[in-house]
């Protein structure tokens, strides 16, 4: 699933093409990606609306139409692209939502497996949605102390806690693995047992890695594409994720891969991380 840097990249790419544009004809190929909104209400709500702003919350792209907000939660295979040409047959085949813009371009949400979600929220729905999600790790008010407060309240594995969207927004498996490796913290360690020094290190590494990944337009392992249809390049800089069995870049030990913590692949160095 695209994480914070990937969705931030998509949002930055599509924003200039969308802000101020009015949507014309809107079509939806399948209803199964809608959450809390019917096809009828979605199409009616979008047609004729003007995009006020485009931003990211957690791992989701948000198109703000003033009275309503469209929240796009791209699944593994989801991408949001603005085309200035007609779609090729293979692009049109998996285009789930298509919206014609008033300058002739087309906004497309494409999703091969359709495990993404679309929400259309009124102001009350938006408040409920955003209040259920934790702080943004790159926001100025996200401090090491705030991270520490969250971690002190949980006995779960630190990796699970930083991936839990109620505690922290936007971090998924790739960046949790990377940040814990960089901070030298054992991913299975109970969150409440981290020291203030570890809070500071983890906070610093989370921010550094997320920023570096945004600068590289995100990580493309398989399907993720930027808002212009390109691959990201941060996969070239990963030190933990995808490197199980390979040698630790810091100490040369073979990196361990396990599914024991949260069912997802966790890669760590048992010498460097404690
Ligand atoms: Zn090591």
Short mmCIF file of C-alpha atoms and ligand atoms in Angstrom, two decimals:
data_model
loop_
_atom_site.label_atom_id
_atom_site.label_comp_id
_atom_site.label_asym_id
_atom_site.label_seq_id
_atom_site.Cartn_x
_atom_site.Cartn_y
_atom_site.Cartn_z
CA UNK A 1 0.00 0.00 0.00
CA UNK A 2 1.36 3.44 -0.78
CA UNK A 3 2.52 5.12 2.43
CA UNK A 4 2.99 8.78 3.34
CA UNK A 5 5.85 9.58 0.88
CA UNK A 6 4.09 7.92 -2.05
CA UNK A 7 0.77 9.66 -1.46
CA UNK A 8 2.56 12.97 -0.78
CA UNK A 9 4.31 12.56 -4.15
CA UNK A 10 1.03 11.82 -5.95
CA UNK A 11 -0.63 14.84 -4.32
CA UNK A 12 2.23 17.21 -5.23
CA UNK A 13 2.21 15.91 -8.80
CA UNK A 14 -1.51 16.26 -9.43
CA UNK A 15 -2.15 19.44 -7.39
CA UNK A 16 -1.06 21.98 -10.05
CA UNK A 17 -3.32 20.35 -12.65
CA UNK A 18 -6.36 20.23 -10.36
CA UNK A 19 -6.62 23.33 -8.19
CA UNK A 20 -9.21 25.74 -9.62
CA UNK A 21 -10.48 23.21 -12.15
CA UNK A 22 -14.13 22.30 -12.40
CA UNK A 23 -15.17 18.69 -12.94
CA UNK A 24 -17.35 17.92 -15.92
CA UNK A 25 -18.49 14.41 -16.77
CA UNK A 26 -17.63 11.89 -14.04
CA UNK A 27 -17.89 8.13 -14.44
CA UNK A 28 -17.33 5.16 -12.15
CA UNK A 29 -16.73 1.64 -13.49
CA UNK A 30 -17.34 -0.27 -10.25
CA UNK A 31 -19.17 0.52 -6.99
CA UNK A 32 -17.09 -1.80 -4.81
CA UNK A 33 -14.51 0.85 -3.94
CA UNK A 34 -17.09 3.26 -2.49
CA UNK A 35 -17.37 3.60 1.29
CA UNK A 36 -20.30 5.37 2.90
CA UNK A 37 -21.46 6.89 -0.38
CA UNK A 38 -23.61 5.58 -3.21
CA UNK A 39 -22.64 5.86 -6.88
CA UNK A 40 -25.46 8.33 -7.41
CA UNK A 41 -24.40 10.62 -4.57
CA UNK A 42 -20.75 10.44 -5.56
CA UNK A 43 -21.35 11.32 -9.21
CA UNK A 44 -23.81 14.06 -8.32
CA UNK A 45 -21.52 15.43 -5.64
CA UNK A 46 -18.52 15.64 -7.94
CA UNK A 47 -20.01 16.84 -11.22
CA UNK A 48 -19.76 20.61 -11.55
CA UNK A 49 -17.64 20.95 -8.40
CA UNK A 50 -14.44 23.00 -8.38
CA UNK A 51 -11.26 21.73 -6.75
CA UNK A 52 -10.25 24.17 -3.99
CA UNK A 53 -7.19 22.32 -2.79
CA UNK A 54 -5.47 18.95 -2.93
CA UNK A 55 -3.64 17.61 0.09
CA UNK A 56 -2.64 14.47 1.92
CA UNK A 57 -3.85 13.07 5.24
CA UNK A 58 -2.04 9.92 6.46
CA UNK A 59 -1.86 7.60 3.40
CA UNK A 60 -4.82 9.22 1.66
CA UNK A 61 -5.17 11.89 -1.02
CA UNK A 62 -7.86 14.49 -0.37
CA UNK A 63 -9.56 16.62 -3.01
CA UNK A 64 -11.30 19.51 -1.31
CA UNK A 65 -14.37 20.83 -3.14
CA UNK A 66 -15.38 23.28 -0.43
CA UNK A 67 -18.55 21.76 0.97
CA UNK A 68 -17.37 18.21 0.26
CA UNK A 69 -14.09 16.34 0.30
CA UNK A 70 -13.20 13.31 -1.79
CA UNK A 71 -10.84 11.02 0.09
CA UNK A 72 -8.90 8.57 -2.07
CA UNK A 73 -7.28 5.69 -0.23
CA UNK A 74 -5.16 3.99 -2.86
CA UNK A 75 -4.79 0.23 -2.30
CA UNK A 76 -1.76 -1.78 -3.37
CA UNK A 77 -2.51 -1.19 -7.02
CA UNK A 78 -4.18 2.22 -6.88
CA UNK A 79 -2.91 5.35 -8.58
CA UNK A 80 -4.24 8.84 -9.19
CA UNK A 81 -3.09 10.43 -12.42
CA UNK A 82 -4.06 13.49 -14.48
CA UNK A 83 -3.84 12.73 -18.20
CA UNK A 84 -3.49 15.40 -20.85
CA UNK A 85 -4.09 12.86 -23.63
CA UNK A 86 -6.58 10.10 -24.38
CA UNK A 87 -6.10 6.97 -22.26
CA UNK A 88 -4.54 3.91 -23.87
CA UNK A 89 -6.67 0.75 -23.78
CA UNK A 90 -4.64 -0.77 -20.91
CA UNK A 91 -4.98 2.47 -18.92
CA UNK A 92 -8.72 2.72 -19.54
CA UNK A 93 -9.26 -0.91 -18.59
CA UNK A 94 -8.44 -0.35 -14.92
CA UNK A 95 -9.66 3.23 -14.66
CA UNK A 96 -12.27 3.06 -11.89
CA UNK A 97 -13.08 6.76 -11.52
CA UNK A 98 -12.73 9.15 -14.44
CA UNK A 99 -13.45 12.86 -14.20
CA UNK A 100 -13.18 15.25 -17.13
CA UNK A 101 -11.66 18.61 -16.19
CA UNK A 102 -12.83 21.90 -17.70
CA UNK A 103 -9.49 22.30 -19.50
CA UNK A 104 -9.95 19.01 -21.33
CA UNK A 105 -7.61 16.97 -19.16
CA UNK A 106 -8.81 13.93 -17.27
CA UNK A 107 -8.38 12.88 -13.64
CA UNK A 108 -8.26 9.09 -13.30
CA UNK A 109 -8.22 6.83 -10.28
CA UNK A 110 -6.86 3.57 -11.58
CA UNK A 111 -6.88 0.40 -9.49
CA UNK A 112 -6.16 -3.06 -10.95
CA UNK A 113 -7.30 -5.02 -7.89
CA UNK A 114 -9.75 -2.40 -6.59
CA UNK A 115 -8.69 -2.69 -2.96
CA UNK A 116 -8.55 1.09 -2.68
CA UNK A 117 -11.44 3.12 -1.27
CA UNK A 118 -13.25 6.32 -2.14
CA UNK A 119 -15.09 8.41 0.45
CA UNK A 120 -17.09 11.58 -0.12
CA UNK A 121 -17.33 13.48 3.15
CA UNK A 122 -19.35 16.46 4.33
CA UNK A 123 -17.77 18.65 7.06
CA UNK A 124 -19.10 16.44 9.87
CA UNK A 125 -17.91 13.28 8.13
CA UNK A 126 -14.51 14.91 7.61
CA UNK A 127 -14.16 15.74 11.31
CA UNK A 128 -14.99 12.16 12.28
CA UNK A 129 -12.54 10.83 9.72
CA UNK A 130 -9.58 13.04 10.60
CA UNK A 131 -10.05 12.82 14.37
CA UNK A 132 -9.74 9.02 14.16
CA UNK A 133 -6.22 9.37 12.71
CA UNK A 134 -3.09 10.16 14.74
CA UNK A 135 -0.66 13.06 14.26
CA UNK A 136 1.18 13.72 11.00
CA UNK A 137 4.84 12.77 11.54
CA UNK A 138 6.11 15.73 9.50
CA UNK A 139 3.89 18.34 11.18
CA UNK A 140 5.63 20.94 13.39
CA UNK A 141 3.61 19.89 16.46
CA UNK A 142 4.81 16.29 16.20
CA UNK A 143 7.67 16.33 18.70
CA UNK A 144 9.77 13.54 20.26
CA UNK A 145 7.83 14.19 23.47
CA UNK A 146 4.51 13.65 21.72
CA UNK A 147 5.82 10.40 20.20
CA UNK A 148 7.06 9.37 23.63
CA UNK A 149 3.65 9.98 25.20
CA UNK A 150 2.01 7.72 22.63
CA UNK A 151 4.60 4.99 23.06
CA UNK A 152 4.51 5.02 26.86
CA UNK A 153 0.82 4.13 26.70
CA UNK A 154 1.24 0.88 24.76
CA UNK A 155 2.62 -2.55 25.58
CA UNK A 156 2.43 -3.63 21.95
CA UNK A 157 5.48 -4.11 19.75
CA UNK A 158 6.92 -0.75 18.74
CA UNK A 159 6.59 -1.62 15.05
CA UNK A 160 2.87 -2.29 15.45
CA UNK A 161 2.34 0.98 17.31
CA UNK A 162 4.04 3.23 14.75
CA UNK A 163 2.09 1.52 11.95
CA UNK A 164 -1.23 1.94 13.76
CA UNK A 165 -2.92 4.90 12.04
CA UNK A 166 -4.73 5.86 15.26
CA UNK A 167 -1.32 6.53 16.85
CA UNK A 168 0.68 7.89 13.91
CA UNK A 169 -0.43 8.87 10.42
CA UNK A 170 1.04 7.57 7.19
CA UNK A 171 3.66 5.06 8.29
CA UNK A 172 3.29 1.54 6.90
CA UNK A 173 5.48 -1.52 6.69
CA UNK A 174 8.28 -0.16 4.51
CA UNK A 175 9.00 2.99 6.51
CA UNK A 176 8.42 1.33 9.90
CA UNK A 177 11.13 -1.22 9.03
CA UNK A 178 13.48 1.48 7.77
CA UNK A 179 12.99 3.88 10.69
CA UNK A 180 13.49 1.17 13.32
CA UNK A 181 16.62 -0.06 11.56
CA UNK A 182 18.04 3.45 11.32
CA UNK A 183 17.19 4.18 14.97
CA UNK A 184 18.71 0.87 16.14
CA UNK A 185 15.49 -0.27 17.81
CA UNK A 186 14.29 -3.90 17.92
CA UNK A 187 10.90 -3.90 16.11
CA UNK A 188 9.45 -6.41 18.60
CA UNK A 189 10.33 -4.34 21.67
CA UNK A 190 7.30 -3.30 23.75
CA UNK A 191 6.59 0.36 22.99
CA UNK A 192 6.38 1.43 26.64
CA UNK A 193 9.93 0.14 27.26
CA UNK A 194 11.59 2.61 24.89
CA UNK A 195 13.80 5.21 26.58
CA UNK A 196 13.51 8.98 25.99
CA UNK A 197 16.74 8.71 23.99
CA UNK A 198 15.09 6.10 21.77
CA UNK A 199 12.03 8.36 21.38
CA UNK A 200 14.33 11.11 20.10
CA UNK A 201 16.20 8.77 17.75
CA UNK A 202 13.06 7.20 16.35
CA UNK A 203 11.41 10.60 15.88
CA UNK A 204 14.47 11.94 14.06
CA UNK A 205 14.83 8.87 11.83
CA UNK A 206 11.11 8.78 10.99
CA UNK A 207 11.25 12.40 9.84
CA UNK A 208 14.57 12.04 8.02
CA UNK A 209 13.48 8.89 6.14
CA UNK A 210 10.01 10.16 5.23
CA UNK A 211 11.53 13.40 3.89
CA UNK A 212 14.23 11.53 1.94
CA UNK A 213 11.59 9.20 0.48
CA UNK A 214 9.46 12.17 -0.63
CA UNK A 215 12.57 13.69 -2.24
CA UNK A 216 12.96 10.40 -4.17
CA UNK A 217 9.27 10.39 -5.20
CA UNK A 218 8.56 7.38 -2.97
CA UNK A 219 9.31 3.67 -3.14
CA UNK A 220 8.21 1.54 -6.09
CA UNK A 221 8.35 -2.12 -5.17
CA UNK A 222 5.66 -3.22 -7.60
CA UNK A 223 2.70 -1.12 -8.64
CA UNK A 224 3.13 2.32 -7.13
CA UNK A 225 3.42 5.16 -9.65
CA UNK A 226 3.71 8.89 -9.04
CA UNK A 227 1.03 11.35 -10.14
CA UNK A 228 2.77 11.56 -13.51
CA UNK A 229 2.93 7.78 -13.98
CA UNK A 230 6.64 7.39 -13.14
CA UNK A 231 8.29 4.99 -10.68
CA UNK A 232 9.72 6.29 -7.41
CA UNK A 233 13.39 5.68 -6.64
CA UNK A 234 13.61 5.31 -2.86
CA UNK A 235 13.71 1.48 -3.23
CA UNK A 236 17.38 2.03 -4.15
CA UNK A 237 18.01 3.49 -0.69
CA UNK A 238 16.20 0.92 1.48
CA UNK A 239 18.50 -0.58 4.12
CA UNK A 240 16.11 -3.05 5.76
CA UNK A 241 12.87 -3.63 3.85
CA UNK A 242 13.30 -6.27 1.14
CA UNK A 243 16.84 -7.15 2.32
CA UNK A 244 16.15 -10.20 4.55
CA UNK A 245 19.06 -12.66 4.28
CA UNK A 246 21.36 -9.96 2.95
CA UNK A 247 24.11 -8.41 5.03
CA UNK A 248 23.52 -5.45 7.34
CA UNK A 249 25.02 -2.31 5.81
CA UNK A 250 26.23 -1.27 9.25
CA UNK A 251 27.80 -4.42 10.73
CA UNK A 252 27.73 -7.12 8.04
CA UNK A 253 25.46 -9.52 9.99
CA UNK A 254 22.77 -11.36 8.00
CA UNK A 255 19.49 -9.48 8.31
CA UNK A 256 16.61 -11.46 9.83
CA UNK A 257 13.17 -11.62 8.20
CA UNK A 258 10.18 -12.58 10.32
CA UNK A 259 6.39 -12.48 10.10
CA UNK A 260 6.01 -13.04 13.85
CA UNK A 261 5.33 -9.43 14.91
CA UNK A 262 2.32 -8.39 12.84
CA UNK A 263 1.95 -10.93 10.05
CA UNK A 264 3.84 -8.59 7.70
CA UNK A 265 7.49 -9.01 6.82
CA UNK A 266 9.76 -7.44 9.41
CA UNK A 267 13.45 -7.16 8.52
CA UNK A 268 16.00 -6.27 11.17
CA UNK A 269 19.57 -6.73 12.34
CA UNK A 270 19.72 -8.60 15.63
CA UNK A 271 23.10 -7.02 16.39
CA UNK A 272 22.33 -3.38 15.58
CA UNK A 273 18.76 -3.23 16.87
CA UNK A 274 17.94 -3.72 20.55
ZN1 LIG B 1 23.81 -4.74 11.86
#
